[in-house]
């Protein structure tokens, strides 16, 4: 089955700097790659996703890039703010899998003022 | 606005008890999922369901069962609770049309403690 590895497990950045989280996946049939953000005590929520027919997607300060050949994808957060502090999860999925997601272990991001 | 609710935010049970966790979604989603969340291990899939009365094992089904008698409701059952099942349990749902994967919407979670 699919295996998703996520690095780093913790990331501390100064406010205003950029943060990058990387994930690798094993199943070459995977074609959907979402990122979820979980603030302390809250439920995970989707912040951005990308399908395999595009290489990059951007939404304001966050962007996701996908390299299908190398089977890895990354989340980029620019101009980080204290409210970006959270746990971020990457995930991967393939078509016809009943919407099942394989999640990475998560990255704790701490933005210090 | 999608709403996924879970029956309890906090639950304390004794070893050997039968435990029911319930999840309800109001968006007519076909797919529903149960995860457990432990520090450093991410979200691990226990069971999922893609239709009423249909269920599939996830990555860690041992010690759990599920029930989906109605489309909007998905129950997780711990037949005989053990201390290693102390965890945060998250329910999620997603639409399931056309075979594509879509956003999963999560419930608020149930923090289960087994003593």
mmCIF file with all atom_site columns, C-alpha atoms in Angstrom:
data_model
loop_
_atom_site.group_PDB
_atom_site.id
_atom_site.type_symbol
_atom_site.label_atom_id
_atom_site.label_alt_id
_atom_site.label_comp_id
_atom_site.label_asym_id
_atom_site.label_entity_id
_atom_site.label_seq_id
_atom_site.pdbx_PDB_ins_code
_atom_site.Cartn_x
_atom_site.Cartn_y
_atom_site.Cartn_z
_atom_site.occupancy
_atom_site.B_iso_or_equiv
_atom_site.pdbx_formal_charge
_atom_site.auth_seq_id
_atom_site.auth_comp_id
_atom_site.auth_asym_id
_atom_site.auth_atom_id
_atom_site.pdbx_PDB_model_num
ATOM 1   C CA . UNK A 1 1   ? 0.000   0.000  0.000   1.00 0.00 ? 1   UNK A CA 1
ATOM 2   C CA . UNK A 1 2   ? 0.849   3.677  -0.050  1.00 0.00 ? 2   UNK A CA 1
ATOM 3   C CA . UNK A 1 3   ? 3.474   5.023  2.331   1.00 0.00 ? 3   UNK A CA 1
ATOM 4   C CA . UNK A 1 4   ? 3.940   8.746  2.923   1.00 0.00 ? 4   UNK A CA 1
ATOM 5   C CA . UNK A 1 5   ? 6.976   10.116 4.698   1.00 0.00 ? 5   UNK A CA 1
ATOM 6   C CA . UNK A 1 6   ? 7.045   13.688 5.968   1.00 0.00 ? 6   UNK A CA 1
ATOM 7   C CA . UNK A 1 7   ? 9.999   15.849 7.037   1.00 0.00 ? 7   UNK A CA 1
ATOM 8   C CA . UNK A 1 8   ? 10.870  17.567 9.229   1.00 0.00 ? 8   UNK A CA 1
ATOM 9   C CA . UNK A 1 9   ? 8.864   16.513 12.256  1.00 0.00 ? 9   UNK A CA 1
ATOM 10  C CA . UNK A 1 10  ? 9.342   19.930 13.854  1.00 0.00 ? 10  UNK A CA 1
ATOM 11  C CA . UNK A 1 11  ? 10.153  23.272 12.293  1.00 0.00 ? 11  UNK A CA 1
ATOM 12  C CA . UNK A 1 12  ? 10.864  26.522 14.083  1.00 0.00 ? 12  UNK A CA 1
ATOM 13  C CA . UNK A 1 13  ? 10.915  29.713 12.013  1.00 0.00 ? 13  UNK A CA 1
ATOM 14  C CA . UNK A 1 14  ? 11.169  33.407 12.695  1.00 0.00 ? 14  UNK A CA 1
ATOM 15  C CA . UNK A 1 15  ? 8.123   35.449 11.844  1.00 0.00 ? 15  UNK A CA 1
ATOM 16  C CA . UNK A 1 16  ? 8.416   36.674 8.285   1.00 0.00 ? 16  UNK A CA 1
ATOM 17  C CA . UNK A 1 17  ? 10.668  33.836 7.145   1.00 0.00 ? 17  UNK A CA 1
ATOM 18  C CA . UNK A 1 18  ? 9.606   30.989 4.851   1.00 0.00 ? 18  UNK A CA 1
ATOM 19  C CA . UNK A 1 19  ? 8.794   27.429 5.894   1.00 0.00 ? 19  UNK A CA 1
ATOM 20  C CA . UNK A 1 20  ? 9.078   24.335 3.722   1.00 0.00 ? 20  UNK A CA 1
ATOM 21  C CA . UNK A 1 21  ? 7.731   20.882 4.514   1.00 0.00 ? 21  UNK A CA 1
ATOM 22  C CA . UNK A 1 22  ? 8.523   17.921 2.278   1.00 0.00 ? 22  UNK A CA 1
ATOM 23  C CA . UNK A 1 23  ? 6.723   14.642 1.707   1.00 0.00 ? 23  UNK A CA 1
ATOM 24  C CA . UNK A 1 24  ? 7.561   11.591 -0.343  1.00 0.00 ? 24  UNK A CA 1
ATOM 25  C CA . UNK A 1 25  ? 5.123   8.908  -1.455  1.00 0.00 ? 25  UNK A CA 1
ATOM 26  C CA . UNK A 1 26  ? 5.611   5.369  -2.672  1.00 0.00 ? 26  UNK A CA 1
ATOM 27  C CA . UNK A 1 27  ? 2.595   4.593  -4.882  1.00 0.00 ? 27  UNK A CA 1
ATOM 28  C CA . UNK A 1 28  ? 3.151   5.868  -8.416  1.00 0.00 ? 28  UNK A CA 1
ATOM 29  C CA . UNK A 1 29  ? -0.608  5.696  -9.003  1.00 0.00 ? 29  UNK A CA 1
ATOM 30  C CA . UNK A 1 30  ? -1.271  8.399  -6.404  1.00 0.00 ? 30  UNK A CA 1
ATOM 31  C CA . UNK A 1 31  ? -2.735  11.463 -8.052  1.00 0.00 ? 31  UNK A CA 1
ATOM 32  C CA . UNK A 1 32  ? -4.158  13.665 -5.301  1.00 0.00 ? 32  UNK A CA 1
ATOM 33  C CA . UNK A 1 33  ? -2.048  15.396 -2.664  1.00 0.00 ? 33  UNK A CA 1
ATOM 34  C CA . UNK A 1 34  ? -3.759  17.510 0.010   1.00 0.00 ? 34  UNK A CA 1
ATOM 35  C CA . UNK A 1 35  ? -2.287  19.400 2.933   1.00 0.00 ? 35  UNK A CA 1
ATOM 36  C CA . UNK A 1 36  ? -4.144  19.750 6.224   1.00 0.00 ? 36  UNK A CA 1
ATOM 37  C CA . UNK A 1 37  ? -3.505  22.177 9.042   1.00 0.00 ? 37  UNK A CA 1
ATOM 38  C CA . UNK A 1 38  ? -4.394  21.344 12.632  1.00 0.00 ? 38  UNK A CA 1
ATOM 39  C CA . UNK A 1 39  ? -4.248  24.122 15.171  1.00 0.00 ? 39  UNK A CA 1
ATOM 40  C CA . UNK A 1 40  ? -3.927  23.204 18.818  1.00 0.00 ? 40  UNK A CA 1
ATOM 41  C CA . UNK A 1 41  ? -7.141  21.628 20.080  1.00 0.00 ? 41  UNK A CA 1
ATOM 42  C CA . UNK A 1 42  ? -8.851  21.944 16.707  1.00 0.00 ? 42  UNK A CA 1
ATOM 43  C CA . UNK A 1 43  ? -9.776  19.560 13.925  1.00 0.00 ? 43  UNK A CA 1
ATOM 44  C CA . UNK A 1 44  ? -7.583  19.165 10.805  1.00 0.00 ? 44  UNK A CA 1
ATOM 45  C CA . UNK A 1 45  ? -8.671  21.386 7.933   1.00 0.00 ? 45  UNK A CA 1
ATOM 46  C CA . UNK A 1 46  ? -7.661  21.356 4.295   1.00 0.00 ? 46  UNK A CA 1
ATOM 47  C CA . UNK A 1 47  ? -5.517  24.327 3.333   1.00 0.00 ? 47  UNK A CA 1
ATOM 48  C CA . UNK A 1 48  ? -4.419  23.427 -0.181  1.00 0.00 ? 48  UNK A CA 1
ATOM 49  C CA . UNK A 1 49  ? -4.406  20.435 -2.501  1.00 0.00 ? 49  UNK A CA 1
ATOM 50  C CA . UNK A 1 50  ? -2.938  19.511 -5.850  1.00 0.00 ? 50  UNK A CA 1
ATOM 51  C CA . UNK A 1 51  ? -3.744  16.890 -8.436  1.00 0.00 ? 51  UNK A CA 1
ATOM 52  C CA . UNK A 1 52  ? -1.118  15.173 -10.530 1.00 0.00 ? 52  UNK A CA 1
ATOM 53  C CA . UNK A 1 53  ? -1.954  17.018 -13.730 1.00 0.00 ? 53  UNK A CA 1
ATOM 54  C CA . UNK A 1 54  ? -0.299  20.205 -12.400 1.00 0.00 ? 54  UNK A CA 1
ATOM 55  C CA . UNK A 1 55  ? 3.126   20.850 -10.950 1.00 0.00 ? 55  UNK A CA 1
ATOM 56  C CA . UNK A 1 56  ? 2.405   23.796 -8.711  1.00 0.00 ? 56  UNK A CA 1
ATOM 57  C CA . UNK A 1 57  ? -0.505  25.530 -7.041  1.00 0.00 ? 57  UNK A CA 1
ATOM 58  C CA . UNK A 1 58  ? -0.542  28.726 -5.060  1.00 0.00 ? 58  UNK A CA 1
ATOM 59  C CA . UNK A 1 59  ? -3.020  30.361 -2.691  1.00 0.00 ? 59  UNK A CA 1
ATOM 60  C CA . UNK A 1 60  ? -1.839  33.648 -1.213  1.00 0.00 ? 60  UNK A CA 1
ATOM 61  C CA . UNK A 1 61  ? 1.091   32.814 1.096   1.00 0.00 ? 61  UNK A CA 1
ATOM 62  C CA . UNK A 1 62  ? 0.962   29.050 0.650   1.00 0.00 ? 62  UNK A CA 1
ATOM 63  C CA . UNK A 1 63  ? 2.005   26.964 -2.320  1.00 0.00 ? 63  UNK A CA 1
ATOM 64  C CA . UNK A 1 64  ? 2.400   23.302 -3.085  1.00 0.00 ? 64  UNK A CA 1
ATOM 65  C CA . UNK A 1 65  ? 4.802   21.820 -5.629  1.00 0.00 ? 65  UNK A CA 1
ATOM 66  C CA . UNK A 1 66  ? 4.702   18.299 -7.009  1.00 0.00 ? 66  UNK A CA 1
ATOM 67  C CA . UNK A 1 67  ? 7.472   16.285 -8.645  1.00 0.00 ? 67  UNK A CA 1
ATOM 68  C CA . UNK A 1 68  ? 5.854   13.118 -9.985  1.00 0.00 ? 68  UNK A CA 1
ATOM 69  C CA . UNK A 1 69  ? 9.101   11.671 -11.284 1.00 0.00 ? 69  UNK A CA 1
ATOM 70  C CA . UNK A 1 70  ? 10.762  11.844 -7.895  1.00 0.00 ? 70  UNK A CA 1
ATOM 71  C CA . UNK A 1 71  ? 7.470   11.131 -6.078  1.00 0.00 ? 71  UNK A CA 1
ATOM 72  C CA . UNK A 1 72  ? 7.670   14.028 -3.724  1.00 0.00 ? 72  UNK A CA 1
ATOM 73  C CA . UNK A 1 73  ? 5.658   17.138 -2.984  1.00 0.00 ? 73  UNK A CA 1
ATOM 74  C CA . UNK A 1 74  ? 6.252   20.136 -0.761  1.00 0.00 ? 74  UNK A CA 1
ATOM 75  C CA . UNK A 1 75  ? 4.351   22.824 1.098   1.00 0.00 ? 75  UNK A CA 1
ATOM 76  C CA . UNK A 1 76  ? 5.801   26.320 1.059   1.00 0.00 ? 76  UNK A CA 1
ATOM 77  C CA . UNK A 1 77  ? 4.631   29.034 3.439   1.00 0.00 ? 77  UNK A CA 1
ATOM 78  C CA . UNK A 1 78  ? 6.013   32.508 2.819   1.00 0.00 ? 78  UNK A CA 1
ATOM 79  C CA . UNK A 1 79  ? 6.059   35.496 5.189   1.00 0.00 ? 79  UNK A CA 1
ATOM 80  C CA . UNK A 1 80  ? 5.130   33.298 8.124   1.00 0.00 ? 80  UNK A CA 1
ATOM 81  C CA . UNK A 1 81  ? 2.920   34.713 10.859  1.00 0.00 ? 81  UNK A CA 1
ATOM 82  C CA . UNK A 1 82  ? 2.216   33.496 14.418  1.00 0.00 ? 82  UNK A CA 1
ATOM 83  C CA . UNK A 1 83  ? -1.158  32.126 13.272  1.00 0.00 ? 83  UNK A CA 1
ATOM 84  C CA . UNK A 1 84  ? 0.721   29.733 10.963  1.00 0.00 ? 84  UNK A CA 1
ATOM 85  C CA . UNK A 1 85  ? 1.846   27.846 14.086  1.00 0.00 ? 85  UNK A CA 1
ATOM 86  C CA . UNK A 1 86  ? 0.163   24.442 13.866  1.00 0.00 ? 86  UNK A CA 1
ATOM 87  C CA . UNK A 1 87  ? 0.701   20.821 12.895  1.00 0.00 ? 87  UNK A CA 1
ATOM 88  C CA . UNK A 1 88  ? 0.670   20.283 9.140   1.00 0.00 ? 88  UNK A CA 1
ATOM 89  C CA . UNK A 1 89  ? -0.127  16.926 7.560   1.00 0.00 ? 89  UNK A CA 1
ATOM 90  C CA . UNK A 1 90  ? 0.505   15.901 3.985   1.00 0.00 ? 90  UNK A CA 1
ATOM 91  C CA . UNK A 1 91  ? -1.447  13.062 2.395   1.00 0.00 ? 91  UNK A CA 1
ATOM 92  C CA . UNK A 1 92  ? -1.685  11.098 -0.823  1.00 0.00 ? 92  UNK A CA 1
ATOM 93  C CA . UNK A 1 93  ? -4.478  9.257  -2.561  1.00 0.00 ? 93  UNK A CA 1
ATOM 94  C CA . UNK A 1 94  ? -5.200  7.445  -5.812  1.00 0.00 ? 94  UNK A CA 1
ATOM 95  C CA . UNK A 1 95  ? -8.333  7.299  -7.906  1.00 0.00 ? 95  UNK A CA 1
ATOM 96  C CA . UNK A 1 96  ? -10.944 4.669  -7.180  1.00 0.00 ? 96  UNK A CA 1
ATOM 97  C CA . UNK A 1 97  ? -9.820  4.215  -3.596  1.00 0.00 ? 97  UNK A CA 1
ATOM 98  C CA . UNK A 1 98  ? -13.075 5.457  -2.016  1.00 0.00 ? 98  UNK A CA 1
ATOM 99  C CA . UNK A 1 99  ? -11.440 8.721  -1.083  1.00 0.00 ? 99  UNK A CA 1
ATOM 100 C CA . UNK A 1 100 ? -8.968  7.056  1.226   1.00 0.00 ? 100 UNK A CA 1
ATOM 101 C CA . UNK A 1 101 ? -6.003  9.244  2.239   1.00 0.00 ? 101 UNK A CA 1
ATOM 102 C CA . UNK A 1 102 ? -2.610  8.056  3.487   1.00 0.00 ? 102 UNK A CA 1
ATOM 103 C CA . UNK A 1 103 ? -1.293  10.703 5.861   1.00 0.00 ? 103 UNK A CA 1
ATOM 104 C CA . UNK A 1 104 ? 2.246   11.633 6.761   1.00 0.00 ? 104 UNK A CA 1
ATOM 105 C CA . UNK A 1 105 ? 3.245   11.777 10.423  1.00 0.00 ? 105 UNK A CA 1
ATOM 106 C CA . UNK A 1 106 ? 2.885   15.556 10.612  1.00 0.00 ? 106 UNK A CA 1
ATOM 107 C CA . UNK A 1 107 ? 5.143   18.583 11.078  1.00 0.00 ? 107 UNK A CA 1
ATOM 108 C CA . UNK A 1 108 ? 4.872   20.841 14.126  1.00 0.00 ? 108 UNK A CA 1
ATOM 109 C CA . UNK A 1 109 ? 5.531   24.383 12.898  1.00 0.00 ? 109 UNK A CA 1
ATOM 110 C CA . UNK A 1 110 ? 6.324   27.050 15.470  1.00 0.00 ? 110 UNK A CA 1
ATOM 111 C CA . UNK A 1 111 ? 6.538   30.661 14.321  1.00 0.00 ? 111 UNK A CA 1
ATOM 112 C CA . UNK A 1 112 ? 8.367   32.830 16.805  1.00 0.00 ? 112 UNK A CA 1
ATOM 113 C CA . UNK A 1 113 ? 7.853   36.621 16.812  1.00 0.00 ? 113 UNK A CA 1
ATOM 114 C CA . UNK B 2 1   ? -21.215 24.408 5.274   1.00 0.00 ? 1   UNK B CA 1
ATOM 115 C CA . UNK B 2 2   ? -20.251 20.828 6.049   1.00 0.00 ? 2   UNK B CA 1
ATOM 116 C CA . UNK B 2 3   ? -20.761 19.744 9.576   1.00 0.00 ? 3   UNK B CA 1
ATOM 117 C CA . UNK B 2 4   ? -19.311 16.602 11.105  1.00 0.00 ? 4   UNK B CA 1
ATOM 118 C CA . UNK B 2 5   ? -20.166 15.955 14.721  1.00 0.00 ? 5   UNK B CA 1
ATOM 119 C CA . UNK B 2 6   ? -18.999 13.334 17.188  1.00 0.00 ? 6   UNK B CA 1
ATOM 120 C CA . UNK B 2 7   ? -20.992 12.110 20.146  1.00 0.00 ? 7   UNK B CA 1
ATOM 121 C CA . UNK B 2 8   ? -18.477 12.998 22.866  1.00 0.00 ? 8   UNK B CA 1
ATOM 122 C CA . UNK B 2 9   ? -15.439 15.274 23.209  1.00 0.00 ? 9   UNK B CA 1
ATOM 123 C CA . UNK B 2 10  ? -14.069 13.373 26.203  1.00 0.00 ? 10  UNK B CA 1
ATOM 124 C CA . UNK B 2 11  ? -14.714 9.817  27.320  1.00 0.00 ? 11  UNK B CA 1
ATOM 125 C CA . UNK B 2 12  ? -13.273 7.766  30.158  1.00 0.00 ? 12  UNK B CA 1
ATOM 126 C CA . UNK B 2 13  ? -13.841 4.017  30.145  1.00 0.00 ? 13  UNK B CA 1
ATOM 127 C CA . UNK B 2 14  ? -12.561 1.037  32.032  1.00 0.00 ? 14  UNK B CA 1
ATOM 128 C CA . UNK B 2 15  ? -10.559 -1.832 30.588  1.00 0.00 ? 15  UNK B CA 1
ATOM 129 C CA . UNK B 2 16  ? -12.854 -4.480 29.111  1.00 0.00 ? 16  UNK B CA 1
ATOM 130 C CA . UNK B 2 17  ? -15.806 -2.169 28.559  1.00 0.00 ? 17  UNK B CA 1
ATOM 131 C CA . UNK B 2 18  ? -17.556 -1.974 25.191  1.00 0.00 ? 18  UNK B CA 1
ATOM 132 C CA . UNK B 2 19  ? -17.248 1.539  23.810  1.00 0.00 ? 19  UNK B CA 1
ATOM 133 C CA . UNK B 2 20  ? -19.306 3.232  21.101  1.00 0.00 ? 20  UNK B CA 1
ATOM 134 C CA . UNK B 2 21  ? -18.123 6.363  19.307  1.00 0.00 ? 21  UNK B CA 1
ATOM 135 C CA . UNK B 2 22  ? -20.614 7.955  16.971  1.00 0.00 ? 22  UNK B CA 1
ATOM 136 C CA . UNK B 2 23  ? -20.137 10.302 14.061  1.00 0.00 ? 23  UNK B CA 1
ATOM 137 C CA . UNK B 2 24  ? -22.785 12.158 12.086  1.00 0.00 ? 24  UNK B CA 1
ATOM 138 C CA . UNK B 2 25  ? -22.362 14.229 8.926   1.00 0.00 ? 25  UNK B CA 1
ATOM 139 C CA . UNK B 2 26  ? -24.979 16.419 7.316   1.00 0.00 ? 26  UNK B CA 1
ATOM 140 C CA . UNK B 2 27  ? -23.662 16.759 3.769   1.00 0.00 ? 27  UNK B CA 1
ATOM 141 C CA . UNK B 2 28  ? -24.922 13.503 2.253   1.00 0.00 ? 28  UNK B CA 1
ATOM 142 C CA . UNK B 2 29  ? -21.346 12.291 1.823   1.00 0.00 ? 29  UNK B CA 1
ATOM 143 C CA . UNK B 2 30  ? -20.806 8.758  0.611   1.00 0.00 ? 30  UNK B CA 1
ATOM 144 C CA . UNK B 2 31  ? -17.468 8.162  2.326   1.00 0.00 ? 31  UNK B CA 1
ATOM 145 C CA . UNK B 2 32  ? -16.835 8.156  6.057   1.00 0.00 ? 32  UNK B CA 1
ATOM 146 C CA . UNK B 2 33  ? -13.647 7.419  7.954   1.00 0.00 ? 33  UNK B CA 1
ATOM 147 C CA . UNK B 2 34  ? -12.387 6.726  11.458  1.00 0.00 ? 34  UNK B CA 1
ATOM 148 C CA . UNK B 2 35  ? -8.836  7.678  12.435  1.00 0.00 ? 35  UNK B CA 1
ATOM 149 C CA . UNK B 2 36  ? -6.851  7.609  15.598  1.00 0.00 ? 36  UNK B CA 1
ATOM 150 C CA . UNK B 2 37  ? -4.331  10.336 16.241  1.00 0.00 ? 37  UNK B CA 1
ATOM 151 C CA . UNK B 2 38  ? -1.295  9.754  18.429  1.00 0.00 ? 38  UNK B CA 1
ATOM 152 C CA . UNK B 2 39  ? 1.700   12.104 18.835  1.00 0.00 ? 39  UNK B CA 1
ATOM 153 C CA . UNK B 2 40  ? 4.362   11.460 16.226  1.00 0.00 ? 40  UNK B CA 1
ATOM 154 C CA . UNK B 2 41  ? 2.221   8.921  14.358  1.00 0.00 ? 41  UNK B CA 1
ATOM 155 C CA . UNK B 2 42  ? -0.066  11.224 12.425  1.00 0.00 ? 42  UNK B CA 1
ATOM 156 C CA . UNK B 2 43  ? -3.553  10.160 11.443  1.00 0.00 ? 43  UNK B CA 1
ATOM 157 C CA . UNK B 2 44  ? -3.909  6.417  11.116  1.00 0.00 ? 44  UNK B CA 1
ATOM 158 C CA . UNK B 2 45  ? -6.943  4.977  9.389   1.00 0.00 ? 45  UNK B CA 1
ATOM 159 C CA . UNK B 2 46  ? -8.892  2.411  11.391  1.00 0.00 ? 46  UNK B CA 1
ATOM 160 C CA . UNK B 2 47  ? -11.897 1.707  9.145   1.00 0.00 ? 47  UNK B CA 1
ATOM 161 C CA . UNK B 2 48  ? -13.779 3.446  6.388   1.00 0.00 ? 48  UNK B CA 1
ATOM 162 C CA . UNK B 2 49  ? -17.096 3.085  4.641   1.00 0.00 ? 49  UNK B CA 1
ATOM 163 C CA . UNK B 2 50  ? -18.083 4.067  1.111   1.00 0.00 ? 50  UNK B CA 1
ATOM 164 C CA . UNK B 2 51  ? -21.778 3.254  1.347   1.00 0.00 ? 51  UNK B CA 1
ATOM 165 C CA . UNK B 2 52  ? -24.447 2.184  3.800   1.00 0.00 ? 52  UNK B CA 1
ATOM 166 C CA . UNK B 2 53  ? -23.597 -1.212 5.312   1.00 0.00 ? 53  UNK B CA 1
ATOM 167 C CA . UNK B 2 54  ? -20.272 -1.252 3.436   1.00 0.00 ? 54  UNK B CA 1
ATOM 168 C CA . UNK B 2 55  ? -17.015 -1.148 5.350   1.00 0.00 ? 55  UNK B CA 1
ATOM 169 C CA . UNK B 2 56  ? -13.341 -1.658 4.674   1.00 0.00 ? 56  UNK B CA 1
ATOM 170 C CA . UNK B 2 57  ? -10.399 -2.142 6.996   1.00 0.00 ? 57  UNK B CA 1
ATOM 171 C CA . UNK B 2 58  ? -7.842  0.586  7.216   1.00 0.00 ? 58  UNK B CA 1
ATOM 172 C CA . UNK B 2 59  ? -4.282  0.303  8.463   1.00 0.00 ? 59  UNK B CA 1
ATOM 173 C CA . UNK B 2 60  ? -4.988  -0.517 12.123  1.00 0.00 ? 60  UNK B CA 1
ATOM 174 C CA . UNK B 2 61  ? -8.369  -2.312 12.408  1.00 0.00 ? 61  UNK B CA 1
ATOM 175 C CA . UNK B 2 62  ? -7.416  -4.741 15.178  1.00 0.00 ? 62  UNK B CA 1
ATOM 176 C CA . UNK B 2 63  ? -9.570  -4.344 18.265  1.00 0.00 ? 63  UNK B CA 1
ATOM 177 C CA . UNK B 2 64  ? -12.165 -2.203 16.460  1.00 0.00 ? 64  UNK B CA 1
ATOM 178 C CA . UNK B 2 65  ? -15.330 -2.702 14.467  1.00 0.00 ? 65  UNK B CA 1
ATOM 179 C CA . UNK B 2 66  ? -17.687 -0.279 12.724  1.00 0.00 ? 66  UNK B CA 1
ATOM 180 C CA . UNK B 2 67  ? -21.298 0.063  11.772  1.00 0.00 ? 67  UNK B CA 1
ATOM 181 C CA . UNK B 2 68  ? -23.004 2.157  9.112   1.00 0.00 ? 68  UNK B CA 1
ATOM 182 C CA . UNK B 2 69  ? -26.741 1.593  9.101   1.00 0.00 ? 69  UNK B CA 1
ATOM 183 C CA . UNK B 2 70  ? -27.604 5.056  7.771   1.00 0.00 ? 70  UNK B CA 1
ATOM 184 C CA . UNK B 2 71  ? -25.722 7.189  5.287   1.00 0.00 ? 71  UNK B CA 1
ATOM 185 C CA . UNK B 2 72  ? -25.150 10.055 7.705   1.00 0.00 ? 72  UNK B CA 1
ATOM 186 C CA . UNK B 2 73  ? -23.978 7.987  10.671  1.00 0.00 ? 73  UNK B CA 1
ATOM 187 C CA . UNK B 2 74  ? -20.793 5.957  11.175  1.00 0.00 ? 74  UNK B CA 1
ATOM 188 C CA . UNK B 2 75  ? -20.054 4.268  14.476  1.00 0.00 ? 75  UNK B CA 1
ATOM 189 C CA . UNK B 2 76  ? -16.765 2.983  15.820  1.00 0.00 ? 76  UNK B CA 1
ATOM 190 C CA . UNK B 2 77  ? -16.951 0.157  18.350  1.00 0.00 ? 77  UNK B CA 1
ATOM 191 C CA . UNK B 2 78  ? -14.269 -0.986 20.727  1.00 0.00 ? 78  UNK B CA 1
ATOM 192 C CA . UNK B 2 79  ? -15.442 -4.468 21.638  1.00 0.00 ? 79  UNK B CA 1
ATOM 193 C CA . UNK B 2 80  ? -13.295 -4.711 24.780  1.00 0.00 ? 80  UNK B CA 1
ATOM 194 C CA . UNK B 2 81  ? -11.415 -1.523 25.512  1.00 0.00 ? 81  UNK B CA 1
ATOM 195 C CA . UNK B 2 82  ? -7.754  -1.772 26.411  1.00 0.00 ? 82  UNK B CA 1
ATOM 196 C CA . UNK B 2 83  ? -5.332  0.832  27.732  1.00 0.00 ? 83  UNK B CA 1
ATOM 197 C CA . UNK B 2 84  ? -3.444  0.929  24.417  1.00 0.00 ? 84  UNK B CA 1
ATOM 198 C CA . UNK B 2 85  ? -6.609  2.267  22.811  1.00 0.00 ? 85  UNK B CA 1
ATOM 199 C CA . UNK B 2 86  ? -6.300  5.482  24.794  1.00 0.00 ? 86  UNK B CA 1
ATOM 200 C CA . UNK B 2 87  ? -6.101  8.056  22.031  1.00 0.00 ? 87  UNK B CA 1
ATOM 201 C CA . UNK B 2 88  ? -7.783  10.867 20.114  1.00 0.00 ? 88  UNK B CA 1
ATOM 202 C CA . UNK B 2 89  ? -10.354 9.506  17.656  1.00 0.00 ? 89  UNK B CA 1
ATOM 203 C CA . UNK B 2 90  ? -11.291 11.564 14.634  1.00 0.00 ? 90  UNK B CA 1
ATOM 204 C CA . UNK B 2 91  ? -14.145 10.953 12.243  1.00 0.00 ? 91  UNK B CA 1
ATOM 205 C CA . UNK B 2 92  ? -14.188 12.389 8.719   1.00 0.00 ? 92  UNK B CA 1
ATOM 206 C CA . UNK B 2 93  ? -16.405 12.355 5.661   1.00 0.00 ? 93  UNK B CA 1
ATOM 207 C CA . UNK B 2 94  ? -16.000 13.136 1.976   1.00 0.00 ? 94  UNK B CA 1
ATOM 208 C CA . UNK B 2 95  ? -18.020 12.992 -1.193  1.00 0.00 ? 95  UNK B CA 1
ATOM 209 C CA . UNK B 2 96  ? -17.437 9.901  -3.247  1.00 0.00 ? 96  UNK B CA 1
ATOM 210 C CA . UNK B 2 97  ? -18.733 10.576 -6.730  1.00 0.00 ? 97  UNK B CA 1
ATOM 211 C CA . UNK B 2 98  ? -16.898 9.527  -9.885  1.00 0.00 ? 98  UNK B CA 1
ATOM 212 C CA . UNK B 2 99  ? -14.048 7.736  -8.114  1.00 0.00 ? 99  UNK B CA 1
ATOM 213 C CA . UNK B 2 100 ? -12.002 10.889 -7.497  1.00 0.00 ? 100 UNK B CA 1
ATOM 214 C CA . UNK B 2 101 ? -10.694 11.786 -4.062  1.00 0.00 ? 101 UNK B CA 1
ATOM 215 C CA . UNK B 2 102 ? -12.081 14.923 -2.476  1.00 0.00 ? 102 UNK B CA 1
ATOM 216 C CA . UNK B 2 103 ? -11.564 16.953 0.663   1.00 0.00 ? 103 UNK B CA 1
ATOM 217 C CA . UNK B 2 104 ? -12.177 15.162 3.922   1.00 0.00 ? 104 UNK B CA 1
ATOM 218 C CA . UNK B 2 105 ? -14.092 17.095 6.575   1.00 0.00 ? 105 UNK B CA 1
ATOM 219 C CA . UNK B 2 106 ? -13.216 16.202 10.114  1.00 0.00 ? 106 UNK B CA 1
ATOM 220 C CA . UNK B 2 107 ? -15.212 16.097 13.304  1.00 0.00 ? 107 UNK B CA 1
ATOM 221 C CA . UNK B 2 108 ? -13.914 17.725 16.498  1.00 0.00 ? 108 UNK B CA 1
ATOM 222 C CA . UNK B 2 109 ? -12.508 14.473 17.858  1.00 0.00 ? 109 UNK B CA 1
ATOM 223 C CA . UNK B 2 110 ? -13.136 12.294 20.903  1.00 0.00 ? 110 UNK B CA 1
ATOM 224 C CA . UNK B 2 111 ? -10.398 12.033 23.496  1.00 0.00 ? 111 UNK B CA 1
ATOM 225 C CA . UNK B 2 112 ? -10.789 8.505  24.876  1.00 0.00 ? 112 UNK B CA 1
ATOM 226 C CA . UNK B 2 113 ? -9.029  7.421  28.032  1.00 0.00 ? 113 UNK B CA 1
ATOM 227 C CA . UNK B 2 114 ? -9.113  3.758  29.026  1.00 0.00 ? 114 UNK B CA 1
ATOM 228 C CA . UNK B 2 115 ? -8.128  3.076  32.631  1.00 0.00 ? 115 UNK B CA 1
#
